[in-house]
Amino acid sequence: MSGPLRIVILSDNQAEPGFVPEHGFAMLIEMDQRRILFDCGKNTCVLAANADAAGVDLSGIDGLVLSHGHYDHTGGIPHLLELIPTLPVYCHPDIRQTRYSIREAKPKDISMPPESSYALEKMPAGNLHLVEEPLQLSKNLLLSGPIPRLTEYEDTGGPFYLDTGALQADLLNDELVLLCSLAEGIVVCTGCSHSGIVNILHWTQKRFPGQNILAVIGGFHLGNASAERMHKTFDALRNLPVRQWIPCHCTGEAASAAFFREFPGQVCPGAAGRRWEF
Ligand SMILES: [Fe+2]
Ligand SMILES: [Fe+2]
């Protein structure tokens, strides 16, 4: 018996009235008697205010999944570990690495905040679960390891580097997605889709052959995508058995509009305060 699955967004670039927007992402996922926070936004005060507004007690979560190490997904770590010192955290071992976005030769550090990195470093042994391959969090919640990059037209979606001289590309190999399995199909939760949304969904199909994808929720990171990438991406997405698209966070305005055009009646954009039950 699977389900129900309940999701509420607690940090997003858009917000329902009474909620605060920010450039960040976090959502609470409840399934199998587990309450998992998937990412924790940029600003602790935004996460706390939105949790309050949504009636979510953050001290009652029993796991934190970090989709990748960017600052806009990892800001709430110190606050959450202060609230729940024994909180299990699931992330890739490379999540704390220093990384940059470089535009016009100006590097911007987009690593997780030092306070978050320090809080992870100081966690009690055994509570920090380093995920390098698929991990079952509960009967119906599967955390991916790194997603194989198989499409030739998808990249990480930005000018991401591991050094300030733009010599070594950051492939965001620390990215993880969470798959929620219901009797009717799979719900795919993604932070920024730096692995490529098509790669993510092809991997999902490989793990769950023949199953429907009930919803794909998260940032699809297509704001910088070329016309060619957009064209090839939507060609691929049209062939997938996805019922509902929930573009959030870093999807990009043009890409969100393209989802509405391509999949009429199947798109419901995310925003802090929005909730779903499957
Ligand atoms: Fe992001
Ligand atoms: Fe990101």
Tab-separated table of C-alpha atoms in Angstrom, residues 21-269:
chain	number	residue	atom	x	y	z
A	21	PRO	CA	9.281	34.598	-2.129
A	22	GLU	CA	13.051	34.225	-2.455
A	23	HIS	CA	15.486	32.856	-5.006
A	24	GLY	CA	15.614	29.450	-3.367
A	25	PHE	CA	13.885	26.130	-3.047
A	26	ALA	CA	12.541	23.885	-0.286
A	27	MET	CA	9.577	21.564	0.050
A	28	LEU	CA	8.207	19.263	2.719
A	29	ILE	CA	7.454	15.743	1.524
A	30	GLU	CA	5.292	13.489	3.687
A	31	MET	CA	4.981	9.808	2.825
A	32	ASP	CA	5.440	6.423	4.531
A	33	GLN	CA	5.112	8.136	7.955
A	34	ARG	CA	8.212	10.175	7.094
A	35	ARG	CA	8.454	13.971	7.008
A	36	ILE	CA	11.341	14.888	4.781
A	37	LEU	CA	12.443	18.387	3.949
A	38	PHE	CA	13.813	18.421	0.405
A	39	ASP	CA	16.243	21.360	0.326
A	40	CYS	CA	16.066	24.232	2.810
A	41	GLY	CA	16.006	27.492	0.836
A	42	LYS	CA	18.353	30.462	0.905
A	43	ASN	CA	17.326	32.476	3.974
A	44	THR	CA	16.501	30.812	7.253
A	45	CYS	CA	13.991	33.525	8.128
A	46	VAL	CA	12.094	32.927	4.861
A	47	LEU	CA	11.989	29.174	5.473
A	48	ALA	CA	10.808	29.723	9.060
A	49	ALA	CA	8.163	32.299	8.055
A	50	ASN	CA	6.800	30.123	5.245
A	51	ALA	CA	6.764	27.023	7.453
A	52	ASP	CA	4.778	29.032	10.024
A	53	ALA	CA	2.350	30.276	7.384
A	54	ALA	CA	1.893	26.711	6.087
A	55	GLY	CA	1.329	25.329	9.602
A	56	VAL	CA	4.480	23.220	9.343
A	57	ASP	CA	6.460	22.579	12.527
A	58	LEU	CA	10.055	22.364	11.300
A	59	SER	CA	11.116	20.725	14.559
A	60	GLY	CA	8.933	17.752	13.565
A	61	ILE	CA	10.792	16.761	10.375
A	62	ASP	CA	12.722	13.483	10.445
A	63	GLY	CA	15.086	13.925	7.527
A	64	LEU	CA	16.742	16.584	5.381
A	65	VAL	CA	17.625	15.813	1.765
A	66	LEU	CA	19.951	18.239	-0.004
A	67	SER	CA	19.544	18.150	-3.793
A	68	HIS	CA	22.954	19.800	-4.376
A	69	GLY	CA	25.324	22.279	-2.774
A	70	HIS	CA	24.179	25.625	-4.194
A	71	TYR	CA	23.573	28.384	-1.630
A	72	ASP	CA	19.910	28.791	-2.530
A	73	HIS	CA	19.107	25.189	-1.435
A	74	THR	CA	21.268	24.941	1.682
A	75	GLY	CA	20.786	28.149	3.690
A	76	GLY	CA	18.562	26.605	6.377
A	77	ILE	CA	20.991	23.848	7.451
A	78	PRO	CA	22.325	25.499	10.677
A	79	HIS	CA	18.817	26.441	11.857
A	80	LEU	CA	17.460	22.934	11.230
A	81	LEU	CA	20.391	21.257	12.995
A	82	GLU	CA	19.935	23.625	15.906
A	83	LEU	CA	16.240	22.720	16.097
A	84	ILE	CA	16.949	18.977	15.728
A	85	PRO	CA	20.567	18.116	16.580
A	86	THR	CA	19.962	14.445	15.684
A	87	LEU	CA	18.408	15.205	12.270
A	88	PRO	CA	19.520	12.719	9.586
A	89	VAL	CA	20.872	14.564	6.529
A	90	TYR	CA	21.201	12.947	3.107
A	91	CYS	CA	23.496	14.434	0.477
A	92	HIS	CA	26.319	13.669	-1.925
A	93	PRO	CA	29.879	13.692	-0.466
A	94	ASP	CA	30.931	16.572	-2.795
A	95	ILE	CA	28.163	18.896	-1.600
A	96	ARG	CA	30.462	21.168	0.433
A	97	GLN	CA	32.859	21.960	-2.384
A	98	THR	CA	33.540	25.585	-3.286
A	99	ARG	CA	31.973	26.592	-6.589
A	100	TYR	CA	31.371	29.698	-8.665
A	101	SER	CA	29.127	31.181	-11.278
A	102	ILE	CA	31.229	33.327	-13.619
A	103	ARG	CA	29.678	35.971	-15.860
A	104	GLU	CA	31.737	38.612	-17.687
A	105	ALA	CA	34.856	37.265	-15.962
A	106	LYS	CA	33.331	38.091	-12.539
A	107	PRO	CA	33.239	35.038	-10.275
A	108	LYS	CA	30.422	34.811	-7.739
A	109	ASP	CA	30.734	32.234	-4.979
A	110	ILE	CA	27.550	30.141	-5.115
A	111	SER	CA	28.675	27.430	-2.684
A	112	MET	CA	26.614	26.723	0.393
A	113	PRO	CA	27.094	29.419	3.100
A	114	PRO	CA	30.116	28.784	5.370
A	115	GLU	CA	27.763	28.386	8.348
A	116	SER	CA	25.947	25.561	6.539
A	117	SER	CA	29.186	23.875	5.557
A	118	TYR	CA	30.458	24.129	9.139
A	119	ALA	CA	27.188	22.743	10.541
A	120	LEU	CA	27.452	19.692	8.236
A	121	GLU	CA	31.084	19.193	9.164
A	122	LYS	CA	30.243	19.236	12.864
A	123	MET	CA	27.305	16.827	12.614
A	124	PRO	CA	27.366	13.756	14.890
A	125	ALA	CA	28.876	10.765	13.122
A	126	GLY	CA	26.236	8.514	11.714
A	127	ASN	CA	23.630	11.237	11.068
A	128	LEU	CA	25.200	12.475	7.839
A	129	HIS	CA	24.371	10.002	5.078
A	130	LEU	CA	26.616	10.437	2.060
A	131	VAL	CA	24.766	9.243	-1.015
A	132	GLU	CA	26.689	8.097	-4.077
A	133	GLU	CA	24.216	5.553	-5.375
A	134	PRO	CA	20.446	5.102	-5.157
A	135	LEU	CA	19.233	4.892	-1.572
A	136	GLN	CA	15.804	3.782	-0.370
A	137	LEU	CA	14.754	6.274	2.356
A	138	SER	CA	11.570	4.340	3.062
A	139	LYS	CA	9.452	1.773	1.216
A	140	ASN	CA	8.310	4.262	-1.414
A	141	LEU	CA	10.895	7.051	-1.287
A	142	LEU	CA	13.975	6.530	-3.426
A	143	LEU	CA	16.840	8.995	-3.404
A	144	SER	CA	18.848	8.814	-6.622
A	145	GLY	CA	22.579	8.838	-6.699
A	146	PRO	CA	24.142	11.044	-9.367
A	147	ILE	CA	22.095	10.941	-12.576
A	148	PRO	CA	23.985	9.720	-15.680
A	149	ARG	CA	24.385	12.520	-18.239
A	150	LEU	CA	23.387	10.830	-21.486
A	151	THR	CA	21.752	13.511	-23.669
A	152	GLU	CA	24.196	15.495	-25.790
A	153	TYR	CA	22.069	18.671	-25.723
A	154	GLU	CA	21.686	19.095	-21.932
A	155	ASP	CA	24.259	20.827	-19.735
A	156	THR	CA	24.252	22.109	-16.153
A	157	GLY	CA	22.380	25.227	-17.224
A	158	GLY	CA	24.824	27.959	-16.243
A	159	PRO	CA	28.421	29.220	-16.252
A	160	PHE	CA	29.383	27.006	-13.318
A	161	TYR	CA	33.031	26.469	-12.360
A	162	LEU	CA	35.083	25.008	-9.518
A	163	ASP	CA	37.709	27.798	-9.734
A	164	THR	CA	37.645	31.580	-10.162
A	165	GLY	CA	39.618	31.360	-13.433
A	166	ALA	CA	36.878	29.403	-15.232
A	167	LEU	CA	39.302	26.572	-15.977
A	168	GLN	CA	37.422	23.661	-14.451
A	169	ALA	CA	33.705	23.252	-15.167
A	170	ASP	CA	31.459	22.350	-12.242
A	171	LEU	CA	29.391	19.443	-13.528
A	172	LEU	CA	27.233	19.478	-10.376
A	173	ASN	CA	27.898	15.786	-9.908
A	174	ASP	CA	26.503	16.124	-6.390
A	175	GLU	CA	22.936	16.481	-7.645
A	176	LEU	CA	20.318	14.037	-6.309
A	177	VAL	CA	16.602	13.725	-7.056
A	178	LEU	CA	13.887	12.085	-4.962
A	179	LEU	CA	11.380	9.666	-6.483
A	180	CYS	CA	8.097	8.993	-4.673
A	181	SER	CA	6.400	5.787	-5.725
A	182	LEU	CA	2.587	5.482	-5.663
A	183	ALA	CA	0.301	2.743	-6.989
A	184	GLU	CA	-0.591	4.963	-9.980
A	185	GLY	CA	2.937	6.092	-10.791
A	186	ILE	CA	5.923	8.123	-9.727
A	187	VAL	CA	6.291	11.708	-8.486
A	188	VAL	CA	9.712	13.140	-9.338
A	189	CYS	CA	11.151	15.831	-7.010
A	190	THR	CA	14.125	17.805	-8.303
A	191	GLY	CA	15.986	20.844	-6.983
A	192	CYS	CA	17.562	22.522	-10.020
A	193	SER	CA	17.826	19.729	-12.644
A	194	HIS	CA	21.471	20.548	-13.352
A	195	SER	CA	21.733	16.937	-14.595
A	196	GLY	CA	19.175	17.822	-17.295
A	197	ILE	CA	15.442	17.262	-16.898
A	198	VAL	CA	15.426	14.729	-19.755
A	199	ASN	CA	18.309	12.758	-18.204
A	200	ILE	CA	16.439	12.768	-14.885
A	201	LEU	CA	13.207	11.497	-16.407
A	202	HIS	CA	14.945	8.866	-18.536
A	203	TRP	CA	16.675	7.604	-15.394
A	204	THR	CA	13.282	7.543	-13.616
A	205	GLN	CA	11.851	5.413	-16.423
A	206	LYS	CA	14.796	3.044	-16.191
A	207	ARG	CA	14.218	2.590	-12.445
A	208	PHE	CA	10.452	2.198	-12.872
A	209	PRO	CA	9.882	0.710	-16.331
A	210	GLY	CA	6.350	1.016	-17.703
A	211	GLN	CA	5.164	3.320	-14.893
A	212	ASN	CA	3.416	6.646	-15.367
A	213	ILE	CA	5.023	9.786	-14.040
A	214	LEU	CA	2.257	11.484	-12.072
A	215	ALA	CA	4.119	14.768	-11.611
A	216	VAL	CA	7.505	16.376	-11.982
A	217	ILE	CA	8.050	19.095	-9.394
A	218	GLY	CA	11.024	21.415	-8.945
A	219	GLY	CA	13.401	23.722	-10.766
A	220	PHE	CA	14.065	22.724	-14.371
A	221	HIS	CA	16.822	25.318	-14.910
A	222	LEU	CA	16.156	26.202	-18.535
A	223	GLY	CA	16.637	29.981	-18.262
A	224	ASN	CA	19.892	29.911	-20.224
A	225	ALA	CA	18.899	27.124	-22.597
A	226	SER	CA	19.599	27.643	-26.295
A	227	ALA	CA	16.788	27.384	-28.850
A	228	GLU	CA	18.271	24.066	-29.915
A	229	ARG	CA	18.282	22.700	-26.380
A	230	MET	CA	14.689	23.845	-25.821
A	231	HIS	CA	13.595	22.231	-29.075
A	232	LYS	CA	15.285	18.918	-28.313
A	233	THR	CA	14.170	18.985	-24.670
A	234	PHE	CA	10.495	19.400	-25.548
A	235	ASP	CA	10.791	16.776	-28.306
A	236	ALA	CA	11.958	14.356	-25.615
A	237	LEU	CA	9.443	15.478	-22.955
A	238	ARG	CA	6.501	15.030	-25.339
A	239	ASN	CA	7.335	11.327	-25.541
A	240	LEU	CA	7.258	10.796	-21.785
A	241	PRO	CA	4.180	9.606	-19.836
A	242	VAL	CA	4.081	12.659	-17.549
A	243	ARG	CA	0.644	13.778	-16.314
A	244	GLN	CA	1.505	17.013	-14.519
A	245	TRP	CA	4.353	19.521	-14.723
A	246	ILE	CA	5.065	21.691	-11.676
A	247	PRO	CA	7.872	24.053	-12.758
A	248	CYS	CA	9.366	25.944	-9.826
A	249	HIS	CA	12.309	28.080	-8.772
A	250	CYS	CA	14.916	28.295	-11.584
A	251	THR	CA	12.834	26.968	-14.494
A	252	GLY	CA	12.893	30.364	-16.236
A	253	GLU	CA	10.005	32.446	-17.546
A	254	ALA	CA	10.339	31.489	-21.202
A	255	ALA	CA	10.626	27.812	-20.334
A	256	SER	CA	7.612	27.975	-18.019
A	257	ALA	CA	5.620	29.581	-20.840
A	258	ALA	CA	6.796	26.818	-23.174
A	259	PHE	CA	5.473	24.191	-20.727
A	260	PHE	CA	2.045	25.877	-20.793
A	261	ARG	CA	2.107	25.899	-24.613
A	262	GLU	CA	3.318	22.333	-25.002
A	263	PHE	CA	1.233	20.721	-22.263
A	264	PRO	CA	-2.078	22.624	-21.975
A	265	GLY	CA	-4.026	21.667	-18.862
A	266	GLN	CA	-1.060	19.765	-17.409
A	267	VAL	CA	0.974	22.619	-15.908
A	268	CYS	CA	0.622	24.118	-12.434
A	269	PRO	CA	3.605	26.306	-11.505
